[in-house]
Amino acid sequence: DGGITQSPKYLFRKEGQNVTLSCEQNLNHDAMYWYRQDPGQGLRLIYYSQIVNDFQKGDIAEGYSVSREKKESFPLTVTSAQKNPTAFYLCASSPTGSDGNTIYFGEGSWLTVV
Amino acid sequence: SQQGEEDPQALSIQEGENATMNCSYKTSINNLQWYRQNSGRGLVHLILIRSNEREKHSGRLRVTLDTSKKSSSLLITASRAADTASYFCAPSGSRLTFGEGTQLTVNP
């Protein structure tokens, strides 16, 4: 089935550790995105990529890093510099990065700092 | 860039009733989309309405768009408990941002 796969669904991080969230899509989409959602809140854009080997910071990029070496993959690393990383993380993709495209979401990953 | 603002923040109705939620935006658009998010899940695209359309239907969903008022509404008719979710609007030009949504609770 076509779609976006995020893993793991649940992840626990000790303070001071880096963790990487995986996102893979088989929709042949050019653009991919990472969002953060805190309980009861909207989505905030962390990073986005409109094409392989290129990505841009979103509104809350500090403490996060990404790579886009392959079209289908857009992993997000939550670094120790992110002081409050406990949240729900959503990966998404769209056919292109053009404004107004429909965005397709994965099922999300819960990250908890212990 | 702009962000759609949903209203009300929360809505609680009984099964079988209609649910209406609204979206306002600030600048002109090419299209506007509505998404649904079930608790702890990803967002799912519901419907897209273009700027030259005034109304669009999809099953029990009816979306209207008033570009003069820069607003849209989503009507869910004959609601079901399974419609309980958060609903988000995304006007084009929102640079991929989403507001806080409307939390709809449909009571059995």
mmCIF file with all atom_site columns, C-alpha atoms in Angstrom:
data_model
loop_
_atom_site.group_PDB
_atom_site.id
_atom_site.type_symbol
_atom_site.label_atom_id
_atom_site.label_alt_id
_atom_site.label_comp_id
_atom_site.label_asym_id
_atom_site.label_entity_id
_atom_site.label_seq_id
_atom_site.pdbx_PDB_ins_code
_atom_site.Cartn_x
_atom_site.Cartn_y
_atom_site.Cartn_z
_atom_site.occupancy
_atom_site.B_iso_or_equiv
_atom_site.pdbx_formal_charge
_atom_site.auth_seq_id
_atom_site.auth_comp_id
_atom_site.auth_asym_id
_atom_site.auth_atom_id
_atom_site.pdbx_PDB_model_num
ATOM 1   C CA . ASP A 1 1   ? 0.000   0.000  0.000  1.00 0.00 ? 1   ASP A CA 1
ATOM 2   C CA . GLY A 1 2   ? 1.204   3.525  -0.716 1.00 0.00 ? 2   GLY A CA 1
ATOM 3   C CA . GLY A 1 3   ? 1.782   5.778  2.201  1.00 0.00 ? 3   GLY A CA 1
ATOM 4   C CA . ILE A 1 4   ? 4.079   7.243  4.786  1.00 0.00 ? 4   ILE A CA 1
ATOM 5   C CA . THR A 1 5   ? 5.679   5.085  7.450  1.00 0.00 ? 5   THR A CA 1
ATOM 6   C CA . GLN A 1 6   ? 7.018   6.551  10.634 1.00 0.00 ? 6   GLN A CA 1
ATOM 7   C CA . SER A 1 7   ? 9.020   4.599  13.172 1.00 0.00 ? 7   SER A CA 1
ATOM 8   C CA . PRO A 1 8   ? 9.182   4.006  15.994 1.00 0.00 ? 8   PRO A CA 1
ATOM 9   C CA . LYS A 1 9   ? 5.666   4.801  17.200 1.00 0.00 ? 9   LYS A CA 1
ATOM 10  C CA . TYR A 1 10  ? 6.917   5.355  20.758 1.00 0.00 ? 10  TYR A CA 1
ATOM 11  C CA . LEU A 1 11  ? 10.397  6.424  21.757 1.00 0.00 ? 11  LEU A CA 1
ATOM 12  C CA . PHE A 1 12  ? 11.932  7.278  25.083 1.00 0.00 ? 12  PHE A CA 1
ATOM 13  C CA . ARG A 1 13  ? 15.025  9.435  25.323 1.00 0.00 ? 13  ARG A CA 1
ATOM 14  C CA . LYS A 1 14  ? 17.314  10.081 28.216 1.00 0.00 ? 14  LYS A CA 1
ATOM 15  C CA . GLU A 1 15  ? 18.399  13.641 28.739 1.00 0.00 ? 15  GLU A CA 1
ATOM 16  C CA . GLY A 1 16  ? 21.514  14.449 26.760 1.00 0.00 ? 16  GLY A CA 1
ATOM 17  C CA . GLN A 1 17  ? 20.887  11.821 24.094 1.00 0.00 ? 17  GLN A CA 1
ATOM 18  C CA . ASN A 1 18  ? 20.249  12.321 20.413 1.00 0.00 ? 18  ASN A CA 1
ATOM 19  C CA . VAL A 1 19  ? 17.457  10.281 18.852 1.00 0.00 ? 19  VAL A CA 1
ATOM 20  C CA . THR A 1 20  ? 16.435  9.803  15.238 1.00 0.00 ? 20  THR A CA 1
ATOM 21  C CA . LEU A 1 21  ? 12.892  9.406  13.998 1.00 0.00 ? 21  LEU A CA 1
ATOM 22  C CA . SER A 1 22  ? 12.454  7.584  10.718 1.00 0.00 ? 22  SER A CA 1
ATOM 23  C CA . CYS A 1 23  ? 10.113  8.627  7.924  1.00 0.00 ? 23  CYS A CA 1
ATOM 24  C CA . GLU A 1 24  ? 9.750   6.736  4.656  1.00 0.00 ? 24  GLU A CA 1
ATOM 25  C CA . GLN A 1 25  ? 7.282   7.350  1.823  1.00 0.00 ? 25  GLN A CA 1
ATOM 26  C CA . ASN A 1 26  ? 6.507   5.333  -1.280 1.00 0.00 ? 26  ASN A CA 1
ATOM 27  C CA . LEU A 1 27  ? 4.245   7.908  -2.879 1.00 0.00 ? 27  LEU A CA 1
ATOM 28  C CA . ASN A 1 28  ? 7.018   9.243  -5.135 1.00 0.00 ? 28  ASN A CA 1
ATOM 29  C CA . HIS A 1 29  ? 6.492   12.679 -3.642 1.00 0.00 ? 29  HIS A CA 1
ATOM 30  C CA . ASP A 1 30  ? 9.142   15.348 -4.033 1.00 0.00 ? 30  ASP A CA 1
ATOM 31  C CA . ALA A 1 31  ? 8.361   17.279 -0.853 1.00 0.00 ? 31  ALA A CA 1
ATOM 32  C CA . MET A 1 32  ? 8.538   16.054 2.734  1.00 0.00 ? 32  MET A CA 1
ATOM 33  C CA . TYR A 1 33  ? 7.910   17.742 6.067  1.00 0.00 ? 33  TYR A CA 1
ATOM 34  C CA . TRP A 1 34  ? 8.326   17.327 9.810  1.00 0.00 ? 34  TRP A CA 1
ATOM 35  C CA . TYR A 1 35  ? 5.880   18.799 12.307 1.00 0.00 ? 35  TYR A CA 1
ATOM 36  C CA . ARG A 1 36  ? 5.759   18.899 16.068 1.00 0.00 ? 36  ARG A CA 1
ATOM 37  C CA . GLN A 1 37  ? 2.470   18.800 17.976 1.00 0.00 ? 37  GLN A CA 1
ATOM 38  C CA . ASP A 1 38  ? 2.153   19.420 21.696 1.00 0.00 ? 38  ASP A CA 1
ATOM 39  C CA . PRO A 1 39  ? -0.955  18.184 23.534 1.00 0.00 ? 39  PRO A CA 1
ATOM 40  C CA . GLY A 1 40  ? -4.058  20.147 22.569 1.00 0.00 ? 40  GLY A CA 1
ATOM 41  C CA . GLN A 1 41  ? -2.073  22.337 20.218 1.00 0.00 ? 41  GLN A CA 1
ATOM 42  C CA . GLY A 1 42  ? -1.742  22.817 16.498 1.00 0.00 ? 42  GLY A CA 1
ATOM 43  C CA . LEU A 1 43  ? 1.108   21.673 14.300 1.00 0.00 ? 43  LEU A CA 1
ATOM 44  C CA . ARG A 1 44  ? 4.363   23.564 14.093 1.00 0.00 ? 44  ARG A CA 1
ATOM 45  C CA . LEU A 1 45  ? 6.719   23.095 11.166 1.00 0.00 ? 45  LEU A CA 1
ATOM 46  C CA . ILE A 1 46  ? 10.231  21.951 12.048 1.00 0.00 ? 46  ILE A CA 1
ATOM 47  C CA . TYR A 1 47  ? 11.895  21.326 8.676  1.00 0.00 ? 47  TYR A CA 1
ATOM 48  C CA . TYR A 1 48  ? 10.801  20.754 5.115  1.00 0.00 ? 48  TYR A CA 1
ATOM 49  C CA . SER A 1 49  ? 12.430  19.506 1.951  1.00 0.00 ? 49  SER A CA 1
ATOM 50  C CA . GLN A 1 50  ? 11.202  20.241 -1.543 1.00 0.00 ? 50  GLN A CA 1
ATOM 51  C CA . ILE A 1 51  ? 13.711  18.034 -3.321 1.00 0.00 ? 51  ILE A CA 1
ATOM 52  C CA . VAL A 1 52  ? 16.449  15.524 -2.612 1.00 0.00 ? 52  VAL A CA 1
ATOM 53  C CA . ASN A 1 53  ? 19.599  16.961 -1.032 1.00 0.00 ? 53  ASN A CA 1
ATOM 54  C CA . ASP A 1 54  ? 17.855  20.189 -0.110 1.00 0.00 ? 54  ASP A CA 1
ATOM 55  C CA . PHE A 1 55  ? 15.926  21.242 2.996  1.00 0.00 ? 55  PHE A CA 1
ATOM 56  C CA . GLN A 1 56  ? 14.869  24.401 4.795  1.00 0.00 ? 56  GLN A CA 1
ATOM 57  C CA . LYS A 1 57  ? 14.199  25.346 8.381  1.00 0.00 ? 57  LYS A CA 1
ATOM 58  C CA . GLY A 1 58  ? 10.654  25.771 9.517  1.00 0.00 ? 58  GLY A CA 1
ATOM 59  C CA . ASP A 1 59  ? 9.401   27.778 12.438 1.00 0.00 ? 59  ASP A CA 1
ATOM 60  C CA . ILE A 1 60  ? 10.988  25.728 15.232 1.00 0.00 ? 60  ILE A CA 1
ATOM 61  C CA . ALA A 1 61  ? 14.151  24.162 13.780 1.00 0.00 ? 61  ALA A CA 1
ATOM 62  C CA . GLU A 1 62  ? 16.440  24.823 16.751 1.00 0.00 ? 62  GLU A CA 1
ATOM 63  C CA . GLY A 1 63  ? 17.594  21.586 18.363 1.00 0.00 ? 63  GLY A CA 1
ATOM 64  C CA . TYR A 1 64  ? 16.623  19.458 15.355 1.00 0.00 ? 64  TYR A CA 1
ATOM 65  C CA . SER A 1 65  ? 18.456  18.258 12.258 1.00 0.00 ? 65  SER A CA 1
ATOM 66  C CA . VAL A 1 66  ? 17.395  16.452 9.078  1.00 0.00 ? 66  VAL A CA 1
ATOM 67  C CA . SER A 1 67  ? 18.833  14.911 5.952  1.00 0.00 ? 67  SER A CA 1
ATOM 68  C CA . ARG A 1 68  ? 17.346  14.136 2.555  1.00 0.00 ? 68  ARG A CA 1
ATOM 69  C CA . GLU A 1 69  ? 19.746  11.813 0.787  1.00 0.00 ? 69  GLU A CA 1
ATOM 70  C CA . LYS A 1 70  ? 17.007  9.785  -0.861 1.00 0.00 ? 70  LYS A CA 1
ATOM 71  C CA . LYS A 1 71  ? 13.660  10.862 -2.259 1.00 0.00 ? 71  LYS A CA 1
ATOM 72  C CA . GLU A 1 72  ? 11.737  8.418  -0.106 1.00 0.00 ? 72  GLU A CA 1
ATOM 73  C CA . SER A 1 73  ? 13.445  9.110  3.212  1.00 0.00 ? 73  SER A CA 1
ATOM 74  C CA . PHE A 1 74  ? 13.517  12.153 5.513  1.00 0.00 ? 74  PHE A CA 1
ATOM 75  C CA . PRO A 1 75  ? 14.834  11.254 8.986  1.00 0.00 ? 75  PRO A CA 1
ATOM 76  C CA . LEU A 1 76  ? 14.615  13.726 11.852 1.00 0.00 ? 76  LEU A CA 1
ATOM 77  C CA . THR A 1 77  ? 17.223  13.840 14.605 1.00 0.00 ? 77  THR A CA 1
ATOM 78  C CA . VAL A 1 78  ? 16.235  15.379 17.908 1.00 0.00 ? 78  VAL A CA 1
ATOM 79  C CA . THR A 1 79  ? 19.465  16.563 19.442 1.00 0.00 ? 79  THR A CA 1
ATOM 80  C CA . SER A 1 80  ? 20.368  17.184 23.061 1.00 0.00 ? 80  SER A CA 1
ATOM 81  C CA . ALA A 1 81  ? 20.147  20.892 22.258 1.00 0.00 ? 81  ALA A CA 1
ATOM 82  C CA . GLN A 1 82  ? 16.361  20.575 22.091 1.00 0.00 ? 82  GLN A CA 1
ATOM 83  C CA . LYS A 1 83  ? 15.437  21.372 25.673 1.00 0.00 ? 83  LYS A CA 1
ATOM 84  C CA . ASN A 1 84  ? 11.839  20.249 25.659 1.00 0.00 ? 84  ASN A CA 1
ATOM 85  C CA . PRO A 1 85  ? 11.527  17.464 23.086 1.00 0.00 ? 85  PRO A CA 1
ATOM 86  C CA . THR A 1 86  ? 8.608   15.566 24.605 1.00 0.00 ? 86  THR A CA 1
ATOM 87  C CA . ALA A 1 87  ? 5.923   15.797 21.913 1.00 0.00 ? 87  ALA A CA 1
ATOM 88  C CA . PHE A 1 88  ? 4.120   14.073 19.069 1.00 0.00 ? 88  PHE A CA 1
ATOM 89  C CA . TYR A 1 89  ? 6.050   14.223 15.790 1.00 0.00 ? 89  TYR A CA 1
ATOM 90  C CA . LEU A 1 90  ? 4.377   14.014 12.408 1.00 0.00 ? 90  LEU A CA 1
ATOM 91  C CA . CYS A 1 91  ? 6.039   13.403 9.075  1.00 0.00 ? 91  CYS A CA 1
ATOM 92  C CA . ALA A 1 92  ? 4.247   14.349 5.876  1.00 0.00 ? 92  ALA A CA 1
ATOM 93  C CA . SER A 1 93  ? 4.752   14.558 2.144  1.00 0.00 ? 93  SER A CA 1
ATOM 94  C CA . SER A 1 94  ? 3.188   16.207 -0.881 1.00 0.00 ? 94  SER A CA 1
ATOM 95  C CA . PRO A 1 95  ? 3.616   15.701 -4.634 1.00 0.00 ? 95  PRO A CA 1
ATOM 96  C CA . THR A 1 96  ? 5.581   18.932 -4.920 1.00 0.00 ? 96  THR A CA 1
ATOM 97  C CA . GLY A 1 97  ? 6.468   21.776 -2.624 1.00 0.00 ? 97  GLY A CA 1
ATOM 98  C CA . SER A 1 98  ? 4.050   24.079 -4.390 1.00 0.00 ? 98  SER A CA 1
ATOM 99  C CA . ASP A 1 99  ? 1.678   26.016 -2.210 1.00 0.00 ? 99  ASP A CA 1
ATOM 100 C CA . GLY A 1 100 ? -1.781  24.524 -1.862 1.00 0.00 ? 100 GLY A CA 1
ATOM 101 C CA . ASN A 1 101 ? -0.746  20.918 -2.495 1.00 0.00 ? 101 ASN A CA 1
ATOM 102 C CA . THR A 1 102 ? -2.542  18.255 -0.515 1.00 0.00 ? 102 THR A CA 1
ATOM 103 C CA . ILE A 1 103 ? -0.337  16.997 2.296  1.00 0.00 ? 103 ILE A CA 1
ATOM 104 C CA . TYR A 1 104 ? -0.285  13.341 3.307  1.00 0.00 ? 104 TYR A CA 1
ATOM 105 C CA . PHE A 1 105 ? 0.632   12.455 6.869  1.00 0.00 ? 105 PHE A CA 1
ATOM 106 C CA . GLY A 1 106 ? 2.172   9.502  8.619  1.00 0.00 ? 106 GLY A CA 1
ATOM 107 C CA . GLU A 1 107 ? 0.747   8.108  11.836 1.00 0.00 ? 107 GLU A CA 1
ATOM 108 C CA . GLY A 1 108 ? 3.159   9.982  14.059 1.00 0.00 ? 108 GLY A CA 1
ATOM 109 C CA . SER A 1 109 ? 5.809   9.172  16.647 1.00 0.00 ? 109 SER A CA 1
ATOM 110 C CA . TRP A 1 110 ? 5.571   9.913  20.348 1.00 0.00 ? 110 TRP A CA 1
ATOM 111 C CA . LEU A 1 111 ? 8.830   11.027 21.921 1.00 0.00 ? 111 LEU A CA 1
ATOM 112 C CA . THR A 1 112 ? 9.170   11.174 25.695 1.00 0.00 ? 112 THR A CA 1
ATOM 113 C CA . VAL A 1 113 ? 12.165  12.349 27.662 1.00 0.00 ? 113 VAL A CA 1
ATOM 114 C CA . VAL A 1 114 ? 12.796  10.268 30.776 1.00 0.00 ? 114 VAL A CA 1
ATOM 115 C CA . SER B 2 1   ? 2.423   33.819 5.315  1.00 0.00 ? 1   SER B CA 1
ATOM 116 C CA . GLN B 2 2   ? -0.961  33.168 6.805  1.00 0.00 ? 2   GLN B CA 1
ATOM 117 C CA . GLN B 2 3   ? -2.556  30.548 8.988  1.00 0.00 ? 3   GLN B CA 1
ATOM 118 C CA . GLY B 2 4   ? -6.137  29.423 9.066  1.00 0.00 ? 4   GLY B CA 1
ATOM 119 C CA . GLU B 2 5   ? -7.915  30.032 12.349 1.00 0.00 ? 5   GLU B CA 1
ATOM 120 C CA . GLU B 2 6   ? -10.623 27.566 13.300 1.00 0.00 ? 6   GLU B CA 1
ATOM 121 C CA . ASP B 2 7   ? -13.645 28.434 15.377 1.00 0.00 ? 7   ASP B CA 1
ATOM 122 C CA . PRO B 2 8   ? -14.972 27.282 17.780 1.00 0.00 ? 8   PRO B CA 1
ATOM 123 C CA . GLN B 2 9   ? -12.050 25.728 19.615 1.00 0.00 ? 9   GLN B CA 1
ATOM 124 C CA . ALA B 2 10  ? -14.307 22.974 20.911 1.00 0.00 ? 10  ALA B CA 1
ATOM 125 C CA . LEU B 2 11  ? -17.728 21.686 19.930 1.00 0.00 ? 11  LEU B CA 1
ATOM 126 C CA . SER B 2 12  ? -19.792 19.007 21.644 1.00 0.00 ? 12  SER B CA 1
ATOM 127 C CA . ILE B 2 13  ? -22.960 17.601 20.051 1.00 0.00 ? 13  ILE B CA 1
ATOM 128 C CA . GLN B 2 14  ? -25.186 14.550 20.150 1.00 0.00 ? 14  GLN B CA 1
ATOM 129 C CA . GLU B 2 15  ? -25.069 11.825 17.557 1.00 0.00 ? 15  GLU B CA 1
ATOM 130 C CA . GLY B 2 16  ? -27.347 12.633 14.647 1.00 0.00 ? 16  GLY B CA 1
ATOM 131 C CA . GLU B 2 17  ? -26.946 16.384 14.964 1.00 0.00 ? 17  GLU B CA 1
ATOM 132 C CA . ASN B 2 18  ? -25.101 18.534 12.458 1.00 0.00 ? 18  ASN B CA 1
ATOM 133 C CA . ALA B 2 19  ? -21.721 20.046 13.288 1.00 0.00 ? 19  ALA B CA 1
ATOM 134 C CA . THR B 2 20  ? -20.497 23.299 11.812 1.00 0.00 ? 20  THR B CA 1
ATOM 135 C CA . MET B 2 21  ? -16.994 24.669 12.207 1.00 0.00 ? 21  MET B CA 1
ATOM 136 C CA . ASN B 2 22  ? -15.516 27.758 10.676 1.00 0.00 ? 22  ASN B CA 1
ATOM 137 C CA . CYS B 2 23  ? -12.191 28.911 9.329  1.00 0.00 ? 23  CYS B CA 1
ATOM 138 C CA . SER B 2 24  ? -10.974 32.440 8.761  1.00 0.00 ? 24  SER B CA 1
ATOM 139 C CA . TYR B 2 25  ? -7.863  33.558 6.917  1.00 0.00 ? 25  TYR B CA 1
ATOM 140 C CA . LYS B 2 26  ? -6.215  36.835 6.076  1.00 0.00 ? 26  LYS B CA 1
ATOM 141 C CA . THR B 2 27  ? -4.950  36.964 2.485  1.00 0.00 ? 27  THR B CA 1
ATOM 142 C CA . SER B 2 28  ? -6.255  35.817 -0.891 1.00 0.00 ? 28  SER B CA 1
ATOM 143 C CA . ILE B 2 29  ? -6.046  32.116 -1.658 1.00 0.00 ? 29  ILE B CA 1
ATOM 144 C CA . ASN B 2 30  ? -5.981  29.661 -4.534 1.00 0.00 ? 30  ASN B CA 1
ATOM 145 C CA . ASN B 2 31  ? -7.600  26.933 -2.506 1.00 0.00 ? 31  ASN B CA 1
ATOM 146 C CA . LEU B 2 32  ? -8.461  25.881 1.019  1.00 0.00 ? 32  LEU B CA 1
ATOM 147 C CA . GLN B 2 33  ? -8.294  22.390 2.471  1.00 0.00 ? 33  GLN B CA 1
ATOM 148 C CA . TRP B 2 34  ? -9.831  20.702 5.494  1.00 0.00 ? 34  TRP B CA 1
ATOM 149 C CA . TYR B 2 35  ? -8.143  17.918 7.429  1.00 0.00 ? 35  TYR B CA 1
ATOM 150 C CA . ARG B 2 36  ? -9.219  15.647 10.279 1.00 0.00 ? 36  ARG B CA 1
ATOM 151 C CA . GLN B 2 37  ? -7.039  14.264 13.063 1.00 0.00 ? 37  GLN B CA 1
ATOM 152 C CA . ASN B 2 38  ? -8.153  11.454 15.309 1.00 0.00 ? 38  ASN B CA 1
ATOM 153 C CA . SER B 2 39  ? -6.514  11.465 18.722 1.00 0.00 ? 39  SER B CA 1
ATOM 154 C CA . GLY B 2 40  ? -2.912  10.281 18.534 1.00 0.00 ? 40  GLY B CA 1
ATOM 155 C CA . ARG B 2 41  ? -3.003  9.808  14.762 1.00 0.00 ? 41  ARG B CA 1
ATOM 156 C CA . GLY B 2 42  ? -1.852  11.681 11.691 1.00 0.00 ? 42  GLY B CA 1
ATOM 157 C CA . LEU B 2 43  ? -3.966  14.196 9.807  1.00 0.00 ? 43  LEU B CA 1
ATOM 158 C CA . VAL B 2 44  ? -6.178  12.959 7.007  1.00 0.00 ? 44  VAL B CA 1
ATOM 159 C CA . HIS B 2 45  ? -7.163  15.131 4.058  1.00 0.00 ? 45  HIS B CA 1
ATOM 160 C CA . LEU B 2 46  ? -10.930 15.580 3.792  1.00 0.00 ? 46  LEU B CA 1
ATOM 161 C CA . ILE B 2 47  ? -11.687 18.023 1.026  1.00 0.00 ? 47  ILE B CA 1
ATOM 162 C CA . LEU B 2 48  ? -10.193 20.803 -1.102 1.00 0.00 ? 48  LEU B CA 1
ATOM 163 C CA . ILE B 2 49  ? -12.194 23.760 -2.346 1.00 0.00 ? 49  ILE B CA 1
ATOM 164 C CA . ARG B 2 50  ? -10.800 26.120 -4.967 1.00 0.00 ? 50  ARG B CA 1
ATOM 165 C CA . SER B 2 51  ? -11.130 29.877 -4.837 1.00 0.00 ? 51  SER B CA 1
ATOM 166 C CA . ASN B 2 52  ? -13.620 29.906 -7.729 1.00 0.00 ? 52  ASN B CA 1
ATOM 167 C CA . GLU B 2 53  ? -15.916 27.431 -5.970 1.00 0.00 ? 53  GLU B CA 1
ATOM 168 C CA . ARG B 2 54  ? -18.526 28.445 -3.422 1.00 0.00 ? 54  ARG B CA 1
ATOM 169 C CA . GLU B 2 55  ? -19.621 25.060 -2.180 1.00 0.00 ? 55  GLU B CA 1
ATOM 170 C CA . LYS B 2 56  ? -18.428 21.484 -2.371 1.00 0.00 ? 56  LYS B CA 1
ATOM 171 C CA . HIS B 2 57  ? -19.830 18.208 -1.104 1.00 0.00 ? 57  HIS B CA 1
ATOM 172 C CA . SER B 2 58  ? -18.256 14.905 -0.185 1.00 0.00 ? 58  SER B CA 1
ATOM 173 C CA . GLY B 2 59  ? -20.534 12.356 1.443  1.00 0.00 ? 59  GLY B CA 1
ATOM 174 C CA . ARG B 2 60  ? -21.778 13.898 4.701  1.00 0.00 ? 60  ARG B CA 1
ATOM 175 C CA . LEU B 2 61  ? -19.364 16.815 4.391  1.00 0.00 ? 61  LEU B CA 1
ATOM 176 C CA . ARG B 2 62  ? -20.288 20.181 2.952  1.00 0.00 ? 62  ARG B CA 1
ATOM 177 C CA . VAL B 2 63  ? -17.712 22.918 2.622  1.00 0.00 ? 63  VAL B CA 1
ATOM 178 C CA . THR B 2 64  ? -18.468 26.505 1.725  1.00 0.00 ? 64  THR B CA 1
ATOM 179 C CA . LEU B 2 65  ? -16.063 29.251 0.815  1.00 0.00 ? 65  LEU B CA 1
ATOM 180 C CA . ASP B 2 66  ? -16.687 32.989 0.916  1.00 0.00 ? 66  ASP B CA 1
ATOM 181 C CA . THR B 2 67  ? -13.642 34.722 -0.494 1.00 0.00 ? 67  THR B CA 1
ATOM 182 C CA . SER B 2 68  ? -15.122 38.172 0.134  1.00 0.00 ? 68  SER B CA 1
ATOM 183 C CA . LYS B 2 69  ? -15.267 37.416 3.854  1.00 0.00 ? 69  LYS B CA 1
ATOM 184 C CA . LYS B 2 70  ? -12.122 35.295 3.777  1.00 0.00 ? 70  LYS B CA 1
ATOM 185 C CA . SER B 2 71  ? -13.882 32.464 5.505  1.00 0.00 ? 71  SER B CA 1
ATOM 186 C CA . SER B 2 72  ? -14.864 28.855 5.033  1.00 0.00 ? 72  SER B CA 1
ATOM 187 C CA . SER B 2 73  ? -17.138 26.500 6.885  1.00 0.00 ? 73  SER B CA 1
ATOM 188 C CA . LEU B 2 74  ? -17.222 22.731 7.225  1.00 0.00 ? 74  LEU B CA 1
ATOM 189 C CA . LEU B 2 75  ? -20.589 21.125 7.902  1.00 0.00 ? 75  LEU B CA 1
ATOM 190 C CA . ILE B 2 76  ? -20.834 17.499 8.962  1.00 0.00 ? 76  ILE B CA 1
ATOM 191 C CA . THR B 2 77  ? -24.385 16.258 8.682  1.00 0.00 ? 77  THR B CA 1
ATOM 192 C CA . ALA B 2 78  ? -25.943 13.459 10.735 1.00 0.00 ? 78  ALA B CA 1
ATOM 193 C CA . SER B 2 79  ? -22.843 13.202 12.899 1.00 0.00 ? 79  SER B CA 1
ATOM 194 C CA . ARG B 2 80  ? -21.613 9.913  14.322 1.00 0.00 ? 80  ARG B CA 1
ATOM 195 C CA . ALA B 2 81  ? -19.458 9.091  17.323 1.00 0.00 ? 81  ALA B CA 1
ATOM 196 C CA . ALA B 2 82  ? -16.705 8.179  14.841 1.00 0.00 ? 82  ALA B CA 1
ATOM 197 C CA . ASP B 2 83  ? -16.607 11.813 13.699 1.00 0.00 ? 83  ASP B CA 1
ATOM 198 C CA . THR B 2 84  ? -15.054 12.742 17.056 1.00 0.00 ? 84  THR B CA 1
ATOM 199 C CA . ALA B 2 85  ? -11.736 14.309 16.082 1.00 0.00 ? 85  ALA B CA 1
ATOM 200 C CA . SER B 2 86  ? -9.924  17.599 15.609 1.00 0.00 ? 86  SER B CA 1
ATOM 201 C CA . TYR B 2 87  ? -10.553 19.443 12.371 1.00 0.00 ? 87  TYR B CA 1
ATOM 202 C CA . PHE B 2 88  ? -8.060  21.786 10.749 1.00 0.00 ? 88  PHE B CA 1
ATOM 203 C CA . CYS B 2 89  ? -8.276  24.151 7.811  1.00 0.00 ? 89  CYS B CA 1
ATOM 204 C CA . ALA B 2 90  ? -5.316  25.000 5.599  1.00 0.00 ? 90  ALA B CA 1
ATOM 205 C CA . PRO B 2 91  ? -5.660  27.944 3.246  1.00 0.00 ? 91  PRO B CA 1
ATOM 206 C CA . SER B 2 92  ? -3.094  28.082 0.479  1.00 0.00 ? 92  SER B CA 1
ATOM 207 C CA . GLY B 2 93  ? -0.433  30.610 1.336  1.00 0.00 ? 93  GLY B CA 1
ATOM 208 C CA . SER B 2 94  ? -0.311  29.226 4.849  1.00 0.00 ? 94  SER B CA 1
ATOM 209 C CA . ARG B 2 95  ? 3.197   27.976 4.206  1.00 0.00 ? 95  ARG B CA 1
ATOM 210 C CA . LEU B 2 96  ? 2.379   24.558 5.569  1.00 0.00 ? 96  LEU B CA 1
ATOM 211 C CA . THR B 2 97  ? 1.218   25.785 8.953  1.00 0.00 ? 97  THR B CA 1
ATOM 212 C CA . PHE B 2 98  ? -1.819  24.580 10.847 1.00 0.00 ? 98  PHE B CA 1
ATOM 213 C CA . GLY B 2 99  ? -3.762  26.297 13.619 1.00 0.00 ? 99  GLY B CA 1
ATOM 214 C CA . GLU B 2 100 ? -5.103  24.676 16.766 1.00 0.00 ? 100 GLU B CA 1
ATOM 215 C CA . GLY B 2 101 ? -8.152  23.229 15.071 1.00 0.00 ? 101 GLY B CA 1
ATOM 216 C CA . THR B 2 102 ? -11.682 22.596 16.289 1.00 0.00 ? 102 THR B CA 1
ATOM 217 C CA . GLN B 2 103 ? -12.059 19.690 18.678 1.00 0.00 ? 103 GLN B CA 1
ATOM 218 C CA . LEU B 2 104 ? -15.358 17.997 17.852 1.00 0.00 ? 104 LEU B CA 1
ATOM 219 C CA . THR B 2 105 ? -16.911 15.560 20.305 1.00 0.00 ? 105 THR B CA 1
ATOM 220 C CA . VAL B 2 106 ? -19.937 13.578 19.171 1.00 0.00 ? 106 VAL B CA 1
ATOM 221 C CA . ASN B 2 107 ? -21.714 11.952 22.106 1.00 0.00 ? 107 ASN B CA 1
ATOM 222 C CA . PRO B 2 108 ? -23.514 8.646  21.509 1.00 0.00 ? 108 PRO B CA 1
#
